[in-house]
Short mmCIF file of C-alpha atoms and ligand atoms in Angstrom, two decimals:
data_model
loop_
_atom_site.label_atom_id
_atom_site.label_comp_id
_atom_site.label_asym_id
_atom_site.label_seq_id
_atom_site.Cartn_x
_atom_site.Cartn_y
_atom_site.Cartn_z
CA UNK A 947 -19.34 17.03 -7.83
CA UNK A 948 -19.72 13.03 -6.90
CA UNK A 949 -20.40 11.32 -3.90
CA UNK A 950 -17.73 8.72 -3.15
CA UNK A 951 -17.75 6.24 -1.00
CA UNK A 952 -14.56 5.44 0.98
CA UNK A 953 -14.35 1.68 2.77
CA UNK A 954 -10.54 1.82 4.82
CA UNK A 955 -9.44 4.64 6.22
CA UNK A 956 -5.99 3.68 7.23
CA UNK A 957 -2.18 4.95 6.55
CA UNK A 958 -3.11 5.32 2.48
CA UNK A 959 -7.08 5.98 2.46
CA UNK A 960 -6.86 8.41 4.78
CA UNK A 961 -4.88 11.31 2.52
CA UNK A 962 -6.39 9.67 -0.30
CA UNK A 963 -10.21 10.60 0.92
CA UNK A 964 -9.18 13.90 2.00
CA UNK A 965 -7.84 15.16 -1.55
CA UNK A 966 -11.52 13.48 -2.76
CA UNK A 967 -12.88 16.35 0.13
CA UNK A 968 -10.34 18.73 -1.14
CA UNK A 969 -11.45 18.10 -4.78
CA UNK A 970 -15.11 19.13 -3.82
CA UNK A 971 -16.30 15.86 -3.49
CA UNK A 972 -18.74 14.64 -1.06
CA UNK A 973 -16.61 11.61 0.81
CA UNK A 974 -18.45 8.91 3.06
CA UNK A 975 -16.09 6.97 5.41
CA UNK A 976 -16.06 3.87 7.04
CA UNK A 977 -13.41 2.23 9.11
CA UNK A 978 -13.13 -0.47 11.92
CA UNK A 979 -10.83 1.37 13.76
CA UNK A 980 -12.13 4.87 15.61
CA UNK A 981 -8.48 6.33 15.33
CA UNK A 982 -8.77 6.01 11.66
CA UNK A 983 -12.20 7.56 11.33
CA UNK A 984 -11.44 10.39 13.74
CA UNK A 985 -8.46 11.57 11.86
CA UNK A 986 -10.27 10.96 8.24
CA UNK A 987 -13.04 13.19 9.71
CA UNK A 988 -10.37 16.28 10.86
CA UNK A 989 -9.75 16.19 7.05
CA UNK A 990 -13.51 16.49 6.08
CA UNK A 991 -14.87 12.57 5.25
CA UNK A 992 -17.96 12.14 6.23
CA UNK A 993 -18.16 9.16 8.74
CA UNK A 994 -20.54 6.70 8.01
CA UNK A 995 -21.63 3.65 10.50
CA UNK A 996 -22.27 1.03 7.39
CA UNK A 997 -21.10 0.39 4.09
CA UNK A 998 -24.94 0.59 2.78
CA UNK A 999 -24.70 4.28 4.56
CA UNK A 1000 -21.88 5.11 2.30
CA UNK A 1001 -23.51 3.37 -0.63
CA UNK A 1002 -26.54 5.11 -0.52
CA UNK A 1003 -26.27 7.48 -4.20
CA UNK A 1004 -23.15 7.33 -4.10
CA UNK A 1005 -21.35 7.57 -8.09
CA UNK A 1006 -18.30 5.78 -6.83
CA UNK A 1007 -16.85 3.19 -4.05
CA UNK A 1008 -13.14 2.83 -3.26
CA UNK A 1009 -11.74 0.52 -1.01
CA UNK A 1010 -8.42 0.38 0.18
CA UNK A 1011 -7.84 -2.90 2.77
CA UNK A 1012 -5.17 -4.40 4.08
CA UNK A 1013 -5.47 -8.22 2.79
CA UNK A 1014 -7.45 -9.90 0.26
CA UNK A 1015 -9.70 -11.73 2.58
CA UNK A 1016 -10.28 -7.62 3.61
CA UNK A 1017 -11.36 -7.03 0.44
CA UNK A 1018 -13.74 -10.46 -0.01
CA UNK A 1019 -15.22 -9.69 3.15
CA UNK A 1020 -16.24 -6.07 2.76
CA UNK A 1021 -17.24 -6.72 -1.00
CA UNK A 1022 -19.30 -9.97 -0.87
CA UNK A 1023 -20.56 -10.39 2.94
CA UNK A 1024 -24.50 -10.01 3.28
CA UNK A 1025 -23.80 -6.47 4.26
CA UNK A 1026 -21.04 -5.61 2.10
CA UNK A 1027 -20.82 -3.46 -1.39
CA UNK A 1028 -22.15 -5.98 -3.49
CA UNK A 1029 -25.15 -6.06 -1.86
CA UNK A 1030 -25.58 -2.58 -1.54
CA UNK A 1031 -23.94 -1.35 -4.56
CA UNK A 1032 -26.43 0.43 -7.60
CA UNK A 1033 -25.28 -0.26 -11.28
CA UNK A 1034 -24.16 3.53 -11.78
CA UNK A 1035 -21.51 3.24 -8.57
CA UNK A 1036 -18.00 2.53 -9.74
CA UNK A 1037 -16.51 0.12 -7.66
CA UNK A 1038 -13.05 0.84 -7.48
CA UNK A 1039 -10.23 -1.73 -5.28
CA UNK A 1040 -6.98 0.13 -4.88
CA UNK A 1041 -5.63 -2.63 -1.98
CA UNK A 1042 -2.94 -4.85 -3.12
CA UNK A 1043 -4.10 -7.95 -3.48
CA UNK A 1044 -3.91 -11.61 -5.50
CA UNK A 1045 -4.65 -12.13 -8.94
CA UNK A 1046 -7.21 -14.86 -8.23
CA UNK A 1047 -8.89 -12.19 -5.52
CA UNK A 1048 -9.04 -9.34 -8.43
CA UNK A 1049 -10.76 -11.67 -10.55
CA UNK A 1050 -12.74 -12.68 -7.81
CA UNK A 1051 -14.51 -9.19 -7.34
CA UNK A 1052 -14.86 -8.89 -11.36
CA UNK A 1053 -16.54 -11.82 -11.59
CA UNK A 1054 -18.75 -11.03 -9.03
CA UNK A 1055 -19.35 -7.47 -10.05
CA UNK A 1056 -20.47 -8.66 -13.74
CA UNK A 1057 -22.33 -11.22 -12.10
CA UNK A 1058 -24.29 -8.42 -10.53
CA UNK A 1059 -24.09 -6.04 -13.59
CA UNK A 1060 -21.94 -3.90 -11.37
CA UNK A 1061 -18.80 -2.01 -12.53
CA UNK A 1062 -15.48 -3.25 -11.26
CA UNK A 1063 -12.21 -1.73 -11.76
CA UNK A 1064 -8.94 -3.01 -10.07
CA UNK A 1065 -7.08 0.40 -9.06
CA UNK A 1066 -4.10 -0.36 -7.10
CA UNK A 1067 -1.69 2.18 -6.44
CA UNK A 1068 2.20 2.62 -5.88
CA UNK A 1069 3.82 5.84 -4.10
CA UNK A 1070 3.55 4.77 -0.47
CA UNK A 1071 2.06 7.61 2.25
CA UNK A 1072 4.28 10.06 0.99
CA UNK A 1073 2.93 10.03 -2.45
CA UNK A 1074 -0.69 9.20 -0.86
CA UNK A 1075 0.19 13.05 0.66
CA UNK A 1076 1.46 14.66 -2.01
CA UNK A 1077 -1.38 13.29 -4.68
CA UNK A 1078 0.92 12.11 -6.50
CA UNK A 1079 0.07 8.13 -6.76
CA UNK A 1080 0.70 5.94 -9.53
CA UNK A 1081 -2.53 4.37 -10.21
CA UNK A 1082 -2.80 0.58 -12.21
CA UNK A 1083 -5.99 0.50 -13.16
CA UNK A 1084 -7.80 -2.77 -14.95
CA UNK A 1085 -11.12 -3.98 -16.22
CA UNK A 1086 -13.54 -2.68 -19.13
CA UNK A 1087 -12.03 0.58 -21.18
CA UNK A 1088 -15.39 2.23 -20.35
CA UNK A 1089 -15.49 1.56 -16.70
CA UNK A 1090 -11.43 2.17 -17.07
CA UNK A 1091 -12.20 5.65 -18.24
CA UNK A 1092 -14.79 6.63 -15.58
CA UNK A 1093 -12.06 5.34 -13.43
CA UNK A 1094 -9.53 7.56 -14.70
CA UNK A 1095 -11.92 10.49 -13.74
CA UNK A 1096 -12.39 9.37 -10.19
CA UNK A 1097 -8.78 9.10 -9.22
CA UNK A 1098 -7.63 11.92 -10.80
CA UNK A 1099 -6.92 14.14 -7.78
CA UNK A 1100 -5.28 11.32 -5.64
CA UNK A 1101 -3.23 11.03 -8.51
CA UNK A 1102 0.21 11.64 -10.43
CA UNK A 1103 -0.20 9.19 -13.02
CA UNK A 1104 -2.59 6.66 -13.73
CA UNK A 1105 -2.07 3.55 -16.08
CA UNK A 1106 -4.75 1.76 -17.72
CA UNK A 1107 -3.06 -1.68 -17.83
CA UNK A 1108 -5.37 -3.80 -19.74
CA UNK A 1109 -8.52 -6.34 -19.15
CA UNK A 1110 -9.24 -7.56 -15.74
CA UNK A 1111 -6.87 -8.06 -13.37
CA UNK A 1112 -4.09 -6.18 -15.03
CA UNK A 1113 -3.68 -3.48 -12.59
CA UNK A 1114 -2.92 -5.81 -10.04
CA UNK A 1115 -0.50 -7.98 -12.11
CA UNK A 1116 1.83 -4.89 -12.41
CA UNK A 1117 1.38 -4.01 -9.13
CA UNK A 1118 2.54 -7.25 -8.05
CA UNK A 1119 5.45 -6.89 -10.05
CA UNK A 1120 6.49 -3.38 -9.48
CA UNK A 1121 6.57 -4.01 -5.96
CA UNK A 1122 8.69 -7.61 -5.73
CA UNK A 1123 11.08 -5.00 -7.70
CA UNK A 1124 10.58 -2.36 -4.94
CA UNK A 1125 11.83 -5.01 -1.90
CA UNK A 1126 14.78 -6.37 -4.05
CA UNK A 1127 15.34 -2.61 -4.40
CA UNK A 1128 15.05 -2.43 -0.23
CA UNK A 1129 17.10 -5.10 -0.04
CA UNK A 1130 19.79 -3.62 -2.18
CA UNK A 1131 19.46 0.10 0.49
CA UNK A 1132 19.57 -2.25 3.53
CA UNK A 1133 22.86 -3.71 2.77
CA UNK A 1134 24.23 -0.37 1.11
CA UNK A 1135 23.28 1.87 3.83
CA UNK A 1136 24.76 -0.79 6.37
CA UNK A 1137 28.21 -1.35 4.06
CA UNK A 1138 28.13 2.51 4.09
CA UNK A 1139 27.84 3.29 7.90
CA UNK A 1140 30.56 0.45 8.43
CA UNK A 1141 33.52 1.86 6.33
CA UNK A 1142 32.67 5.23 7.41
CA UNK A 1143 31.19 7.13 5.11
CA UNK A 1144 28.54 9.74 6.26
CA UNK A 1145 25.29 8.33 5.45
CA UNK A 1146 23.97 11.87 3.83
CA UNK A 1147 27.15 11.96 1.66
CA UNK A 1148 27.14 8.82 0.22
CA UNK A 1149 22.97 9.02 0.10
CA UNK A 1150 23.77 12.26 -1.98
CA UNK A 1151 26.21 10.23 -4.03
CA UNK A 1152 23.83 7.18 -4.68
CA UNK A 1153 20.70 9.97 -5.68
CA UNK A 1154 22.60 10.76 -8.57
CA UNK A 1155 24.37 7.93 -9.68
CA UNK A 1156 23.83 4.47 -10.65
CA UNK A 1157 22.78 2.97 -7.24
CA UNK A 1158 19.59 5.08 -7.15
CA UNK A 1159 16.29 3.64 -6.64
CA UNK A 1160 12.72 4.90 -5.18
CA UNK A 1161 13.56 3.51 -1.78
CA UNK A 1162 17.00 5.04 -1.80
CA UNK A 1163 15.49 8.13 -2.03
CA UNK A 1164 12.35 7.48 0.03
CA UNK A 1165 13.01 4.81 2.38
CA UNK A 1166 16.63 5.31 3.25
CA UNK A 1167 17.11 3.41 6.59
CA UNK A 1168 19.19 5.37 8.61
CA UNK A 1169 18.14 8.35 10.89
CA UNK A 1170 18.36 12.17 9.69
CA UNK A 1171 18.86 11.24 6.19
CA UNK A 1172 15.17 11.13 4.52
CA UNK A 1173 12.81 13.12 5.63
CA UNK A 1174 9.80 11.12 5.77
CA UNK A 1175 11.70 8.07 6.17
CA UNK A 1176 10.76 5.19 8.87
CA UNK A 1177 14.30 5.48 10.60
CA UNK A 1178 13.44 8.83 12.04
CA UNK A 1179 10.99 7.38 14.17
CA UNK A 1180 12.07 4.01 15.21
CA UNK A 1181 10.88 2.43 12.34
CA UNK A 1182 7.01 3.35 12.97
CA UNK A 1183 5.66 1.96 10.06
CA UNK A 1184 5.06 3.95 6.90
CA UNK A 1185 4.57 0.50 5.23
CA UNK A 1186 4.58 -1.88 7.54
CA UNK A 1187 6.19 -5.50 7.30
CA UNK A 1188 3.29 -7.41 7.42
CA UNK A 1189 1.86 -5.80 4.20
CA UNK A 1190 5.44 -5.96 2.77
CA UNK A 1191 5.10 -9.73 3.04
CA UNK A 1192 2.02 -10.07 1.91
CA UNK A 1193 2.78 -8.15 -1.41
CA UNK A 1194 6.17 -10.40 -1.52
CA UNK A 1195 4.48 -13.54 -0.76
CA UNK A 1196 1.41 -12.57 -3.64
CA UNK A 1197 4.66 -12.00 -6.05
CA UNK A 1198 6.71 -15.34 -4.73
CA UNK A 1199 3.21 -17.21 -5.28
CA UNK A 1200 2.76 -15.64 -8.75
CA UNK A 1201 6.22 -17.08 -9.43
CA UNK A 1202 5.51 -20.51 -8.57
CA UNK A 1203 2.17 -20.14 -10.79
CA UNK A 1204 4.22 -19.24 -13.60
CA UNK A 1205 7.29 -20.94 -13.35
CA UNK A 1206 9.40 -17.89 -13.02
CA UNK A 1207 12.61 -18.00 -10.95
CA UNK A 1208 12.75 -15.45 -8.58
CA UNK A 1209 15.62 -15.82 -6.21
CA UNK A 1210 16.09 -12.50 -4.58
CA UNK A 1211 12.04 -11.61 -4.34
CA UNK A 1212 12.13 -15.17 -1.99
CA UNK A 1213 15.23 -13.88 0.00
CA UNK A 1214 13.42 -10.28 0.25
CA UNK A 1215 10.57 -12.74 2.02
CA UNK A 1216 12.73 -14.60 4.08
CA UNK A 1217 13.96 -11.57 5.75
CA UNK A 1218 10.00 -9.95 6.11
CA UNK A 1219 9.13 -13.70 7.49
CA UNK A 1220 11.76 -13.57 10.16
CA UNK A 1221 10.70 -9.90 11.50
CA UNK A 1222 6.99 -11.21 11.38
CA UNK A 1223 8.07 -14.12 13.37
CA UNK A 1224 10.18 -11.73 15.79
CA UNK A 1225 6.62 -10.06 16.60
CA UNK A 1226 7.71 -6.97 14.84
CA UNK A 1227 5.01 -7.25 11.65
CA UNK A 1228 3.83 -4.15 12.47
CA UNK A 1229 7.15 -2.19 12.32
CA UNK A 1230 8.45 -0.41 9.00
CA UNK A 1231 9.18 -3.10 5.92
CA UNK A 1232 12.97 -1.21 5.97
CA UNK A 1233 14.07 -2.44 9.38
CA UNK A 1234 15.04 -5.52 7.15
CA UNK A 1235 18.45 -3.43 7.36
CA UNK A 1236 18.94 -4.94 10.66
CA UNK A 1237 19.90 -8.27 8.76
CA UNK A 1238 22.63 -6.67 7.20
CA UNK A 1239 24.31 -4.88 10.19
CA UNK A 1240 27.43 -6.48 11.82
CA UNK A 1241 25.60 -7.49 15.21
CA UNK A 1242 22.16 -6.86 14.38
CA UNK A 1243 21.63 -3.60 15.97
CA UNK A 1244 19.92 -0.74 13.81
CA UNK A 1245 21.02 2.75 14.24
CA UNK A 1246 17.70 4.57 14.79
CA UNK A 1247 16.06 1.47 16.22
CA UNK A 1248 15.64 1.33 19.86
CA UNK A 1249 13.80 -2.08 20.32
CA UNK A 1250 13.03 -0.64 24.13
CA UNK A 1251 11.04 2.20 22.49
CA UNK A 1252 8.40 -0.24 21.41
CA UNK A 1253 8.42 -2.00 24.51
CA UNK A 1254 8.04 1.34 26.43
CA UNK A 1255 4.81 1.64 24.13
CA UNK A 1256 3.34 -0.88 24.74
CA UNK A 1257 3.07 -0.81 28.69
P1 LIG B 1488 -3.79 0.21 6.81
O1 LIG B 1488 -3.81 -1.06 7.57
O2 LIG B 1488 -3.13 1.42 7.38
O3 LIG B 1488 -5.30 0.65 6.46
C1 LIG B 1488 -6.33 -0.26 6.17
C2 LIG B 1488 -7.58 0.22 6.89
O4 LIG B 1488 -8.66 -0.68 6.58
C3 LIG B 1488 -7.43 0.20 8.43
O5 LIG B 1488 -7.72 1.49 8.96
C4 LIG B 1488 -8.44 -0.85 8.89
O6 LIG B 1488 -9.06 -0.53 10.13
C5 LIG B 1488 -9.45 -0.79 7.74
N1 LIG B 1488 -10.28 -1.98 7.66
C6 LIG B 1488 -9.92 -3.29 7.75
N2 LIG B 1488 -10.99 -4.09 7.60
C7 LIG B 1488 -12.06 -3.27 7.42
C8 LIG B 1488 -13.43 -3.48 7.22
N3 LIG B 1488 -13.95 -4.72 7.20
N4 LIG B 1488 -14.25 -2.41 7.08
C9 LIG B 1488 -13.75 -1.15 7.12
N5 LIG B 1488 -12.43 -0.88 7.31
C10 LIG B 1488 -11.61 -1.92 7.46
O7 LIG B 1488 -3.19 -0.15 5.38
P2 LIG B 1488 -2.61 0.89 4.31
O8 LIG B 1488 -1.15 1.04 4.50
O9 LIG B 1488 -3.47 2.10 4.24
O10 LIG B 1488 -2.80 0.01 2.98
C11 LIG B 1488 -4.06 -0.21 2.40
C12 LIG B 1488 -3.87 -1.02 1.13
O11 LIG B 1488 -3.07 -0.27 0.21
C13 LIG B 1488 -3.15 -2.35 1.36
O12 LIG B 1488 -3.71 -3.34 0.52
C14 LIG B 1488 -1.72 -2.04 0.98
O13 LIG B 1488 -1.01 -3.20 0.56
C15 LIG B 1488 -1.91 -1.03 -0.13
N6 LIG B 1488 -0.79 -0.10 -0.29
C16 LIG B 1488 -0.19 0.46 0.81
C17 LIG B 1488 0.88 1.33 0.63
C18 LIG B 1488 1.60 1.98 1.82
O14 LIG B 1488 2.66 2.56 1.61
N7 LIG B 1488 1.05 1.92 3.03
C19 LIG B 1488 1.30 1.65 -0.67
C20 LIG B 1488 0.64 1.10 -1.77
C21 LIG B 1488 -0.41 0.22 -1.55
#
């Protein structure tokens, strides 16, 4: 059994670590935020004060950050993994983050003689749960294959993509599809509710016909419909806007680099722009459905709730 360290303990590295526990694994955990390290600790990680803590023997290092500055921080600062990292750790990145900021850490790593692999993941926290992730994974086929070991019981599939950076370059993509596909359940749901249909009927019609998507089925945005879905809890976040944004935004900019027309992917980010500039970034990426109701209320959104909460 391995020792892994585990940098970001939030909505996704938190299950994540736990199946490492569950696996037999030792699992060393650090996180900014106590809430996050007192819940990964109910599920048996280790919590560790410092990253040189976690490092210390460990056979593997995953991270899982919010933003790419996250990830250059806790990677290159004086204290970080680099610094602390031995040539047999795996250093693993499953955040979503840029191209450029991928490349960044392999650079880096070879620089060092360390072993990078890009590892992002798609499957949101209800896949995180269920260990059944898709994983991306990119860099050397030997470190890919170690990789492939690591992740296996976090994971339903995993993907080796290609060289460096490829993980993250389908990530990317797969998830400027998934917020056209939100886009797509926003207005449906809201077209649906308004001529009257009952939103489990026609959700039951739209599983299993040609309007089906992952977020249909995951995300729906009305109440009582998906289980695990954001509207049953006034659009808490399961994935919030602001990371929504940032994944759009790292897609819309990968467009520009490439000269790719994307059109709906820079609506999609419109829409998350406006709720960040609302002050609701750290509300669920669906309550873009407000956009397409008829006066802009959201059935299963109580904006008062989240005032309430914050007194
Ligand atoms: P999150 O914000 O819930 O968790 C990130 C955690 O990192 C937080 O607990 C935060 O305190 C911690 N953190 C930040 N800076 C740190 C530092 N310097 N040292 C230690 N800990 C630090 O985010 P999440 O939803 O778990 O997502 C994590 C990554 O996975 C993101 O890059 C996201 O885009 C990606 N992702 C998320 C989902 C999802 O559905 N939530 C799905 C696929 C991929």
């Amino acid at each position: 059994m391995a020792i892994i360290a585990f940098i970001g303990l939030g909505h996704m590295g938190q299950p994540m670590s736990a199946h490492l526990v569950a696996a037999g694994h030792t699992v060393r955990g650090v996180d900014l935020d106590a809430s996050a390290t007192q819940a990964a600790a109910a599920r048996g990680v280790q919590i560790v004060p410092t990253i040189a803590a976690a490092l210390d023997g460990a056979d593997a290092a995953i991270t899982s950050l919010p933003k790419p500055e996250h990830v250059r921080g806790v990677y290159g600062r004086p204290d970080g993994i680099f610094a602390h990292a031995a040539s047999s750790t795996l250093l693993l990145d499953t955040s979503t983050v840029d191209v450029e900021t991928s490349q960044w850490c392999h650079r880096e790593a070879e620089a060092r003689q360390l072993s990078f692999v890009d590892a992002p993941i798609s499957g949101g926290t209800t896949g995180a749960e269920a260990h059944t992730l898709t994983f991306m994974l990119g860099g050397r086929p030997g470190d890919v294959d170690r990789a492939r070991e690591v992740v296996g019981p976090m994971a339903g599939n995993v993907i080796a993509c290609g060289a460096a950076g490829a993980g993250i370059a389908a990530k990317l993509v797969n998830n400027m599809m998934l917020f056209i596909n939100v886009l797509a359940v926003s207005e449906g749901s809201q077209l649906a509710e308004q001529l009257g249909l009952d939103a489990h009927v026609f959700w039951d019609v739209a599983r299993v016909s040609s309007g089906d998507s992952w977020a249909l089925r995951t995300w729906y945005p009305v109440p009582g419909v998906v289980d695990k879905a954001a509207a049953n809890n006034n659009f808490d976040a399961t994935f919030s806007v602001d990371l929504a944004r940032k994944d759009c935004g790292l897609a819309v900019q990968a467009g520009d680099e490439t000269g790719v027309q994307l059109p709906a992917a820079r609506l999609a980010l419109t829409q998350l722009d406006t709720l960040v500039a609302e002050g609701l970034g750290a509300k669920d990426c669906t309550l873009v459905a407000r956009f397409a109701s008829p006066d802009g209320t959201l059935r299963g959104y109580d904006p008062a709730r989240d005032a309430a909460a914050s007194h």
